[in-house]
PDB file of C-alpha atoms and ligand atoms in Angstrom:
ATOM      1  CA  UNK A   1      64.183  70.124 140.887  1.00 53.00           C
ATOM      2  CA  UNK A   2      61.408  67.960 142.021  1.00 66.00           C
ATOM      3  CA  UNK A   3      59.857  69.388 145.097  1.00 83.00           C
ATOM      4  CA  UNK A   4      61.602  72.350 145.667  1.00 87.00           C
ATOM      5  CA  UNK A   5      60.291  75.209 145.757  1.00 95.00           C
ATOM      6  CA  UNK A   6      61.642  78.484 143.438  1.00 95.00           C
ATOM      7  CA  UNK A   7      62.837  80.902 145.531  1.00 97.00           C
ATOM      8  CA  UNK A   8      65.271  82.572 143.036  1.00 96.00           C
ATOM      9  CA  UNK A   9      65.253  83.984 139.720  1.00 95.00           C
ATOM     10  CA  UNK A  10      67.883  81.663 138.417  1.00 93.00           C
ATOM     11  CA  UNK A  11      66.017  78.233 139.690  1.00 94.00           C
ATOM     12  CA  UNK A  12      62.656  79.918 137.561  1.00 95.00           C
ATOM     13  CA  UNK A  13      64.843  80.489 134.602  1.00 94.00           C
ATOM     14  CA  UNK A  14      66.423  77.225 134.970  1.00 92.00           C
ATOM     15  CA  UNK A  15      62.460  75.248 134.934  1.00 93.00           C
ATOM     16  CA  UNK A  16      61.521  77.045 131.757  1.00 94.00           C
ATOM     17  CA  UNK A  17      64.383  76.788 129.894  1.00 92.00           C
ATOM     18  CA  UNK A  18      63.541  72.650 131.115  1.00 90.00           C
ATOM     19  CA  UNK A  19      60.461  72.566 129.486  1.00 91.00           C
ATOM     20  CA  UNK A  20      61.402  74.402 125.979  1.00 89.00           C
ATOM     21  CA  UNK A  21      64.304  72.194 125.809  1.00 75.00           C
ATOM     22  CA  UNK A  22      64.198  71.789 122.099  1.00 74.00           C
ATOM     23  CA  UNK A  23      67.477  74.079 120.857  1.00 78.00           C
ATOM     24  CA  UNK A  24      69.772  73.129 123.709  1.00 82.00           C
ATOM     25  CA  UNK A  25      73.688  72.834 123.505  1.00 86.00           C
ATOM     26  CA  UNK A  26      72.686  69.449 122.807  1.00 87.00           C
ATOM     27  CA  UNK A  27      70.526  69.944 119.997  1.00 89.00           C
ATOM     28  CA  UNK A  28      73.386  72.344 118.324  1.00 93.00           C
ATOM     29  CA  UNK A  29      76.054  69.559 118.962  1.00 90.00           C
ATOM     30  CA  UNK A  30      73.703  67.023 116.926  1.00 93.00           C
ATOM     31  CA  UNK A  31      73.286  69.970 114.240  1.00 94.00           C
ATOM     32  CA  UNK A  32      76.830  70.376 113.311  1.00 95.00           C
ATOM     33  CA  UNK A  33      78.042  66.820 113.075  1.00 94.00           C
ATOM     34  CA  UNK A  34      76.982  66.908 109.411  1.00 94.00           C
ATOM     35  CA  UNK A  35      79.479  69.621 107.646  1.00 94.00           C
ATOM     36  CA  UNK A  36      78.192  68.619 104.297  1.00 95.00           C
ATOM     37  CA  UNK A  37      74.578  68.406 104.718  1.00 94.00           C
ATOM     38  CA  UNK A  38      73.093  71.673 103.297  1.00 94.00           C
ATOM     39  CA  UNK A  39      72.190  74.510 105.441  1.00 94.00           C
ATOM     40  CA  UNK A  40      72.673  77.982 103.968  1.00 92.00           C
ATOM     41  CA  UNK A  41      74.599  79.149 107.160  1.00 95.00           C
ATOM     42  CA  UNK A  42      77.254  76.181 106.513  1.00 95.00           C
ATOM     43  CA  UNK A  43      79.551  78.268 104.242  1.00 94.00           C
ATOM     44  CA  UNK A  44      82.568  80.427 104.961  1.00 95.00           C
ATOM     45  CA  UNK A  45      81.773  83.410 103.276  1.00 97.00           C
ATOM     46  CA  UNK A  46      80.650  86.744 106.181  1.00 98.00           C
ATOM     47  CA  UNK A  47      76.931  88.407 105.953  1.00 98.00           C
ATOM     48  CA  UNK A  48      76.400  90.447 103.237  1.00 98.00           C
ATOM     49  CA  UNK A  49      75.188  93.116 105.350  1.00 98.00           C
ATOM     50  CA  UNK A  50      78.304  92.733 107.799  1.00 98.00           C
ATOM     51  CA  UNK A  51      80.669  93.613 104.400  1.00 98.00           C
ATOM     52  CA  UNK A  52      78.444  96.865 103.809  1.00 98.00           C
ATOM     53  CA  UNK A  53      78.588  98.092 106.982  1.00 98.00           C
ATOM     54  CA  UNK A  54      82.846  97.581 107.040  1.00 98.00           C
ATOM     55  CA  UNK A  55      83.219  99.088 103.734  1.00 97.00           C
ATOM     56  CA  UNK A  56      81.008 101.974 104.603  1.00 97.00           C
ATOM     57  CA  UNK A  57      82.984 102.251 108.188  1.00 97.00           C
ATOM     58  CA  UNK A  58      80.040 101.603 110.095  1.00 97.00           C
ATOM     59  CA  UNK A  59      81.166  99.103 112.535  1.00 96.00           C
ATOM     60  CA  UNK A  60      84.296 101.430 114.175  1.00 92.00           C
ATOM     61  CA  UNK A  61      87.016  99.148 115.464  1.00 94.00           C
ATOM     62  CA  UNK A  62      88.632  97.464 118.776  1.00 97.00           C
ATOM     63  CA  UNK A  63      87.222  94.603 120.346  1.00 98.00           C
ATOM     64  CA  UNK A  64      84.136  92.600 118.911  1.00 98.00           C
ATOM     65  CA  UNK A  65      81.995  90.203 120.613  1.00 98.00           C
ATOM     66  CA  UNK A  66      80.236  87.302 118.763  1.00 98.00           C
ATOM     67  CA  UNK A  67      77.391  85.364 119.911  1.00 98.00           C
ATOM     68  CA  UNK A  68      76.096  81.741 118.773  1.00 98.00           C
ATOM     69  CA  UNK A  69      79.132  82.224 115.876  1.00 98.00           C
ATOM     70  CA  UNK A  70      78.876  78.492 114.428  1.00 98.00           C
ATOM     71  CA  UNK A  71      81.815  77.627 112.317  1.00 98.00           C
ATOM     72  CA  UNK A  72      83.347  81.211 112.696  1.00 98.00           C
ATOM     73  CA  UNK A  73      82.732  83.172 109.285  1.00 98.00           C
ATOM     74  CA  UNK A  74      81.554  86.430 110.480  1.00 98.00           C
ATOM     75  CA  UNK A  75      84.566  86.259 113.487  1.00 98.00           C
ATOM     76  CA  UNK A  76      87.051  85.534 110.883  1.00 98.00           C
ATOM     77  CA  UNK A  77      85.614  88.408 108.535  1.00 98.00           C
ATOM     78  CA  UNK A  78      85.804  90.880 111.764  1.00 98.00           C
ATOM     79  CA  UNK A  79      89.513  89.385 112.425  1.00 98.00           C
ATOM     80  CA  UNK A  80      90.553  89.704 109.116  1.00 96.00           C
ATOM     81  CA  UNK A  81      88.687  93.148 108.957  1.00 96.00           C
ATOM     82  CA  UNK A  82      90.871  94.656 112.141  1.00 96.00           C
ATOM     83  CA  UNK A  83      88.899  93.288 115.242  1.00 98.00           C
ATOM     84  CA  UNK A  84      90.478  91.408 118.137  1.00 97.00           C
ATOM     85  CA  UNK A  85      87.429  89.106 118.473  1.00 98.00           C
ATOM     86  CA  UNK A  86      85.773  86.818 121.054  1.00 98.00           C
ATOM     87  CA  UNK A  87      83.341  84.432 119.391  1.00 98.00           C
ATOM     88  CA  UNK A  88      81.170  82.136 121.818  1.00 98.00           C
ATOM     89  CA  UNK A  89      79.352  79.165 120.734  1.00 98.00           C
ATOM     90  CA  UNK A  90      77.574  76.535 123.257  1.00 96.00           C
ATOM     91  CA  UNK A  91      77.979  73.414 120.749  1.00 96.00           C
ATOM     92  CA  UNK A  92      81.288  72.265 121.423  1.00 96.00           C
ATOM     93  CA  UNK A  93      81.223  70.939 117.649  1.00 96.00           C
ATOM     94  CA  UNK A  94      80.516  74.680 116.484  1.00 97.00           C
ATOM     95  CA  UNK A  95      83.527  75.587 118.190  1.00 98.00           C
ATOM     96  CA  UNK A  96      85.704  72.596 116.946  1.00 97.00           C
ATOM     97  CA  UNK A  97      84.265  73.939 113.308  1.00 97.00           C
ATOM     98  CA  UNK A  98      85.618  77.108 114.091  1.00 98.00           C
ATOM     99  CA  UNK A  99      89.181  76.314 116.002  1.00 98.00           C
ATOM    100  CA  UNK A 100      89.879  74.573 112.587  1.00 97.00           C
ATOM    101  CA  UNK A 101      89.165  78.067 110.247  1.00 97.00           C
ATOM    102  CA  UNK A 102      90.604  80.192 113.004  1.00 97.00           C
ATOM    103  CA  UNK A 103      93.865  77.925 112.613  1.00 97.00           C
ATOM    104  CA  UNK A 104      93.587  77.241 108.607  1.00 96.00           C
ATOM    105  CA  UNK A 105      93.183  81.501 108.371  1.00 94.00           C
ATOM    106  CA  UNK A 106      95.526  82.437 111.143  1.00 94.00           C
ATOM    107  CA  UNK A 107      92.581  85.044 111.847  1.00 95.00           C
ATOM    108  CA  UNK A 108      93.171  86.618 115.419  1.00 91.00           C
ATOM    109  CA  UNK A 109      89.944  84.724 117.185  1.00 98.00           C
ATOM    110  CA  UNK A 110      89.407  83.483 120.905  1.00 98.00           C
ATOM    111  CA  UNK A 111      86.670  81.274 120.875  1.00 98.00           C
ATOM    112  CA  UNK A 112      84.525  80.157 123.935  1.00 98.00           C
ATOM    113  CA  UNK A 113      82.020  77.281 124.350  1.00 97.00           C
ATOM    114  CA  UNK A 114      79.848  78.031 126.426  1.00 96.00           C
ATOM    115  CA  UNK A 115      76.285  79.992 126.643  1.00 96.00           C
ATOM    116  CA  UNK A 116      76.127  82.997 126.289  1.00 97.00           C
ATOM    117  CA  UNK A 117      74.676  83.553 129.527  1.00 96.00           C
ATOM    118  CA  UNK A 118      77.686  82.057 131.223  1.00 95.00           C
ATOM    119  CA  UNK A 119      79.900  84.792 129.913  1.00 97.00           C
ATOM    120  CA  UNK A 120      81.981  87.206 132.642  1.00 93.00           C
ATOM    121  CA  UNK A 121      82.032  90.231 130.298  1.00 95.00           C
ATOM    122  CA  UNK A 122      84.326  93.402 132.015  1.00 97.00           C
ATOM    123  CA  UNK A 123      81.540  96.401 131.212  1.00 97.00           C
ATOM    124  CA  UNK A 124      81.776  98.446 128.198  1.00 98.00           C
ATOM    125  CA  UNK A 125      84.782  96.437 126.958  1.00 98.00           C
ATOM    126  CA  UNK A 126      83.584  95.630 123.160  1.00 98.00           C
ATOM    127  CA  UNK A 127      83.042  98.587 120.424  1.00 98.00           C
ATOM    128  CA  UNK A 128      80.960  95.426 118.455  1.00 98.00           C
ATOM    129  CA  UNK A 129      78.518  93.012 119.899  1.00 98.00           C
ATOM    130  CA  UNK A 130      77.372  91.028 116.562  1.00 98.00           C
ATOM    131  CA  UNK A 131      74.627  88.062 115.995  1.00 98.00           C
ATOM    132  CA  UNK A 132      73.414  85.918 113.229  1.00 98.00           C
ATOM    133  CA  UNK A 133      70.927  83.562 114.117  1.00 97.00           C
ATOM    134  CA  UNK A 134      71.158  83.169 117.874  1.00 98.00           C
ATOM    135  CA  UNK A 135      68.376  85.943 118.831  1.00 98.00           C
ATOM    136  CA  UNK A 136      66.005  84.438 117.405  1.00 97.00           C
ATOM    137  CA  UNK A 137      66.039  81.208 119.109  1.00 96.00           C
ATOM    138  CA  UNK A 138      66.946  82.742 122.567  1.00 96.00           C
ATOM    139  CA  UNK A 139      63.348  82.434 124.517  1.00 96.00           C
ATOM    140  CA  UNK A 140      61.522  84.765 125.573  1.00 97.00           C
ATOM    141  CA  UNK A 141      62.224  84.330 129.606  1.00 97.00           C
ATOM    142  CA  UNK A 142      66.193  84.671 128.720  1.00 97.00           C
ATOM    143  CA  UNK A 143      65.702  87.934 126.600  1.00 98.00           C
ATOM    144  CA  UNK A 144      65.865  90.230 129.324  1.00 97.00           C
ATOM    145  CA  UNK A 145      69.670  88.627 130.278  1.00 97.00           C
ATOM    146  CA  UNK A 146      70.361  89.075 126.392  1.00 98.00           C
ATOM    147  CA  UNK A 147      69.642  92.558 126.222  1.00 98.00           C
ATOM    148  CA  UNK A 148      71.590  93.389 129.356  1.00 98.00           C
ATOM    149  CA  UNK A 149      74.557  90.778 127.999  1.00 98.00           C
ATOM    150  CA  UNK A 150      75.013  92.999 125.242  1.00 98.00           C
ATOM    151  CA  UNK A 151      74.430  96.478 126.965  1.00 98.00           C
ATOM    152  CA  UNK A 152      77.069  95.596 129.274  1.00 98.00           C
ATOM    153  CA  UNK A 153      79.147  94.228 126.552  1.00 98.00           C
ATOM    154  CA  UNK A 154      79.618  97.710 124.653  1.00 98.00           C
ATOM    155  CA  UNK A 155      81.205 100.927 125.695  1.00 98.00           C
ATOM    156  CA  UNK A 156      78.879 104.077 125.185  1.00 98.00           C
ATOM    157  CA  UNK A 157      78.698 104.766 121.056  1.00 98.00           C
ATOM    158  CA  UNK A 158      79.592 101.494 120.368  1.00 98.00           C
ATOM    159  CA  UNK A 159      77.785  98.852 117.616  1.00 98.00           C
ATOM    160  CA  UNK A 160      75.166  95.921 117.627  1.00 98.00           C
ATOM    161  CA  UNK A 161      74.688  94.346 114.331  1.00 98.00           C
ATOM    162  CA  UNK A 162      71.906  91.791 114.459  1.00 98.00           C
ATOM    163  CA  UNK A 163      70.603  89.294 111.708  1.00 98.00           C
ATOM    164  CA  UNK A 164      67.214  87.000 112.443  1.00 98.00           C
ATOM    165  CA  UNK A 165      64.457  86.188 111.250  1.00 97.00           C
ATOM    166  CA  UNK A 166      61.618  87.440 109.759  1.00 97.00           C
ATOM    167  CA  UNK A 167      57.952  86.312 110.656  1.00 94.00           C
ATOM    168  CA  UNK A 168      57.771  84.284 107.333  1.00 91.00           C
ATOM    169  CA  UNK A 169      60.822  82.264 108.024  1.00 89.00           C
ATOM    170  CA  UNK A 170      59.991  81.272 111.530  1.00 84.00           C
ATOM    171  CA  UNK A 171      57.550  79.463 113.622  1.00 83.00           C
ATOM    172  CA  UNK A 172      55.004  82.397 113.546  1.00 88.00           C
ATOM    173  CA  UNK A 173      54.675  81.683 117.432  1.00 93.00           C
ATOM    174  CA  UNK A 174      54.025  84.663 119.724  1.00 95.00           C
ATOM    175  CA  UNK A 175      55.790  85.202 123.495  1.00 96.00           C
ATOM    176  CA  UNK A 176      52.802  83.670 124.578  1.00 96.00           C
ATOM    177  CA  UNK A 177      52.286  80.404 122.096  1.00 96.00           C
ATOM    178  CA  UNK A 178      55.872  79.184 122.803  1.00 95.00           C
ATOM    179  CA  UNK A 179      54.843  78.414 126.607  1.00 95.00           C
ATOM    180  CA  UNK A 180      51.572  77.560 125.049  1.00 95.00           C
ATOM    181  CA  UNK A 181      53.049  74.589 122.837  1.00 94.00           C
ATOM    182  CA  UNK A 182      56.311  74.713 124.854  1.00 94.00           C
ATOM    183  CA  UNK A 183      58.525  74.801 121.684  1.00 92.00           C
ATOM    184  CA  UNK A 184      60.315  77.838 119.740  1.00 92.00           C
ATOM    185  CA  UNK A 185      59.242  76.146 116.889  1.00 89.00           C
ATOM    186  CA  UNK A 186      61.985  76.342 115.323  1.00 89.00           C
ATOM    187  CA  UNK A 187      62.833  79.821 115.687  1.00 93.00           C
ATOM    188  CA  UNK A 188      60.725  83.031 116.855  1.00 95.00           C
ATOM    189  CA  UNK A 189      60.398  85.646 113.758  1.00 96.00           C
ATOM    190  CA  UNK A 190      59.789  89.290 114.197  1.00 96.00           C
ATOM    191  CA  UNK A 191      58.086  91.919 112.307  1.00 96.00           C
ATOM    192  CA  UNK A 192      60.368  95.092 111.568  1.00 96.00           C
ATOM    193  CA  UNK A 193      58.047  97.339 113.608  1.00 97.00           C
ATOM    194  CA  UNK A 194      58.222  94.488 116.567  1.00 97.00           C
ATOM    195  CA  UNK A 195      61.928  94.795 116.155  1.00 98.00           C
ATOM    196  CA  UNK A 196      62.675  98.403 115.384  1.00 98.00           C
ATOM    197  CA  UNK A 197      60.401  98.891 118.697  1.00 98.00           C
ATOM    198  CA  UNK A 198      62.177  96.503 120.813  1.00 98.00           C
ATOM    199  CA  UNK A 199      65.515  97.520 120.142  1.00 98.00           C
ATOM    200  CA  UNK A 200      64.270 101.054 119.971  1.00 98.00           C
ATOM    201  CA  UNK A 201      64.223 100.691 124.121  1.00 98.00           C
ATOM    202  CA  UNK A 202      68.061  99.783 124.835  1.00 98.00           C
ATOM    203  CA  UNK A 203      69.982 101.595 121.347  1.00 98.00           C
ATOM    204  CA  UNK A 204      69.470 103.833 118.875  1.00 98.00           C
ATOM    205  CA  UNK A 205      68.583 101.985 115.630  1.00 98.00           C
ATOM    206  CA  UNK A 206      71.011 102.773 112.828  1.00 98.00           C
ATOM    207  CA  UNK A 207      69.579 100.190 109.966  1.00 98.00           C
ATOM    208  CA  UNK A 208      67.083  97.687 110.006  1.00 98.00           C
ATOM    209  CA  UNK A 209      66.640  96.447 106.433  1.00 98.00           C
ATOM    210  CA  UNK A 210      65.671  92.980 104.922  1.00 98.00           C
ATOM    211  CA  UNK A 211      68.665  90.809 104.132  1.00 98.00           C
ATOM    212  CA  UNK A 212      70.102  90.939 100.909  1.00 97.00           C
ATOM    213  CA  UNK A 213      70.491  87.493  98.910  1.00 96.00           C
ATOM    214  CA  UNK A 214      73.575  87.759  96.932  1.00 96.00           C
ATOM    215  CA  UNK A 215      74.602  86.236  93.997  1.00 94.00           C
ATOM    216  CA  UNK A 216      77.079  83.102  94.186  1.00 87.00           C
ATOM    217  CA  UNK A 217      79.886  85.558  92.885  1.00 92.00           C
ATOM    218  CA  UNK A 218      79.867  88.242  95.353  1.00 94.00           C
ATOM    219  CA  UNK A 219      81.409  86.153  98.286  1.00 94.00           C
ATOM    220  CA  UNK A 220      79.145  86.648 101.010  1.00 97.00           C
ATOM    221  CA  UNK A 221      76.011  84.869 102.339  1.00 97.00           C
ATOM    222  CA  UNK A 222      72.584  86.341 102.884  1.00 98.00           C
ATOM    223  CA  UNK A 223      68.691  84.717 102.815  1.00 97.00           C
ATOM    224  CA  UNK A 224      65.874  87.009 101.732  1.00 96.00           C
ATOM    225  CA  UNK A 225      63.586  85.644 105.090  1.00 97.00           C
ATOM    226  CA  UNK A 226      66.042  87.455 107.425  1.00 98.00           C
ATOM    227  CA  UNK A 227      66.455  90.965 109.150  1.00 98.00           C
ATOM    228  CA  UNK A 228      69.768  93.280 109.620  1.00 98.00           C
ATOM    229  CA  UNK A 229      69.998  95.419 112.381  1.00 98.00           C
ATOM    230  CA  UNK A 230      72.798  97.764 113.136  1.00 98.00           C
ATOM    231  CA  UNK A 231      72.281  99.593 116.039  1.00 98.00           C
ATOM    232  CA  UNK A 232      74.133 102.208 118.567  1.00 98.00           C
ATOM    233  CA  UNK A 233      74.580 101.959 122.104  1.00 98.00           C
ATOM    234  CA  UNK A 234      73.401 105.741 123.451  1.00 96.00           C
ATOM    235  CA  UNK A 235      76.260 108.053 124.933  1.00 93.00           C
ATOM    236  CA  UNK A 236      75.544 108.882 128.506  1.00 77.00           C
TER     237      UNK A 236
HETATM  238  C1  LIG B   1      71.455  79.582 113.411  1.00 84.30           C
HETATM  239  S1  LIG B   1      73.000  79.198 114.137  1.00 84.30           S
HETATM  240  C2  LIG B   1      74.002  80.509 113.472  1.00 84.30           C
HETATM  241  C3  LIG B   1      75.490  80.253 113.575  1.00 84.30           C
HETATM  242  C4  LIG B   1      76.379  81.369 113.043  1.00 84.30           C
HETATM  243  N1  LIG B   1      76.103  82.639 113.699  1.00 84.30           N
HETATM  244  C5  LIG B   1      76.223  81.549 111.553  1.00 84.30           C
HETATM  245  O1  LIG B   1      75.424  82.402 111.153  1.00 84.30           O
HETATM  246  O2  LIG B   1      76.876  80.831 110.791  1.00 84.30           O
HETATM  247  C6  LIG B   1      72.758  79.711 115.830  1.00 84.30           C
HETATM  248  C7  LIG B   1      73.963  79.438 116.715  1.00 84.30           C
HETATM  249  O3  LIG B   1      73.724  79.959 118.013  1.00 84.30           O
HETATM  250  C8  LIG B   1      74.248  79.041 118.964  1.00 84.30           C
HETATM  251  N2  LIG B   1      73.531  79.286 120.238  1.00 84.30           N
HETATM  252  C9  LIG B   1      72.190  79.251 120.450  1.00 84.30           C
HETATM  253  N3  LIG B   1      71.909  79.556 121.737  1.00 84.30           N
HETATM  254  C10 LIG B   1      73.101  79.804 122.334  1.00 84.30           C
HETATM  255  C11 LIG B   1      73.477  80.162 123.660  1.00 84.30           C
HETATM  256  N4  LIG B   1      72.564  80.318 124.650  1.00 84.30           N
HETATM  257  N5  LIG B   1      74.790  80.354 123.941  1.00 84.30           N
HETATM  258  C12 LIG B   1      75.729  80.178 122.965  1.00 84.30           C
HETATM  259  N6  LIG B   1      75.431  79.816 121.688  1.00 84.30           N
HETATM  260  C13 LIG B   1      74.139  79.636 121.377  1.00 84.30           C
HETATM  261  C14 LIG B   1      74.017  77.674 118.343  1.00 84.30           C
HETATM  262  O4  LIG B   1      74.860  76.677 118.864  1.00 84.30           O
HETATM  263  C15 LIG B   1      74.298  77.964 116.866  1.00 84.30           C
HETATM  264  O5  LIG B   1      75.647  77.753 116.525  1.00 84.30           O
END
């Protein structure tokens, strides 16, 4: 960039996303070249709250949209569960993860690396946008383009299930302290009010409940320091 001056919206983007670049594609690629190491989200069993909401018939059906999906758990639950999905990941090793459950489960997944703010989505085209994870380390500057990314992503009535963190799993850094110290930290956390409110704007808010931590028996994974939102785009 040197010299040059910003003149457009995507050059500005472009220099802050440069100088918070600690959770990069790169950074992801370097995550998942360990399989075994542990990391709660590094198992094959679907959120907990993702299971409720199917059994109950919350998340209607058609075309579902994952983004940041890692090794593909929740996309194969969704597959498995009726939904053509697309899952995108930006860590190419994610996605390898992934191609390799997708083929093992014959589950009906495309998968896409790239970000997430690369993505050519045909409006109104997915009845399910769904996240675990990613939100929360999308910055601050880019979470205007995520909100519009997934209001353009579902038709009118349809779903956006969201799991992230709470304040006391996260870096405890404000909008304002991660250009401050130039760092997510680690991940931003939000309270439920912050989150209720924000999402509040775009959808109406079905759910927003702490995460339930199962036991090993039940199948499904869940951490006690994260939020679920399900959410409905507004009809007209
Ligand atoms: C905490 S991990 C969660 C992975 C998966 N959803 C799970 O729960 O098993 C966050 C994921 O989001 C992905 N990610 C973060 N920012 C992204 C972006 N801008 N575009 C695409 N993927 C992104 C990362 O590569 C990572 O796989």
């Amino acid at each position: 960039m040197g010299t040059t001056l910003i003149g457009t919206e995507p050059e500005l983007l472009a220099l802050l996303d440069d100088l918070l670049a600690d959770r990069g594609s790169a950074w992801w690629g370097d995550f998942y070249k360990d399989r075994a190491k542990p990391c709660p989200f590094f198992v094959e069993w679907p959120d907990e709250n993702l299971m409720a909401w199917a059994g109950q018939g919350r998340l209607g059906a058609g075309r579902a949209l994952e983004l940041g999906c890692g090794n593909g758990r929740n996309a194969i639950f969704l597959a498995r569960h009726g939904f053509q999905v697309d899952a995108i990941d930006f860590s190419q090793k994610a996605i390898d993860w992934a191609a390799e459950r997708v083929r093992t489960t014959g589950a009906d997944v495309r998968l896409q690396c790239r970000s997430i703010f690369d993505l050519a989505i045909e409006p109104g085209s997915f009845d399910l946008v769904y996240d675990t994870g990613c939100f929360h380390h999308i910055a601050p500057h880019r979470r205007p383009a995520y909100v519009s990314l997934v209001l353009q992503a579902l038709r009118p009535g349809g779903r956006f299930g969201l799991v992230c963190f709470q304040t006391k799993a996260s870096s405890g850094f404000t909008d304002r302290e991660v250009y401050e110290q130039r760092s997510l930290g680690g991940g931003l956390g939000f309270s439920d009010e912050q989150l209720g409110d924000f999402w509040g704007r775009y959808l109406n808010v079905l759910e927003l409940r702490p995460m339930r931590k199962p036991s090993a028996e039940e199948g499904a994974f869940g951490e006690d320091f994260l939020w679920a939102l399900l959410a409905q785009r507004r009809v007209g």
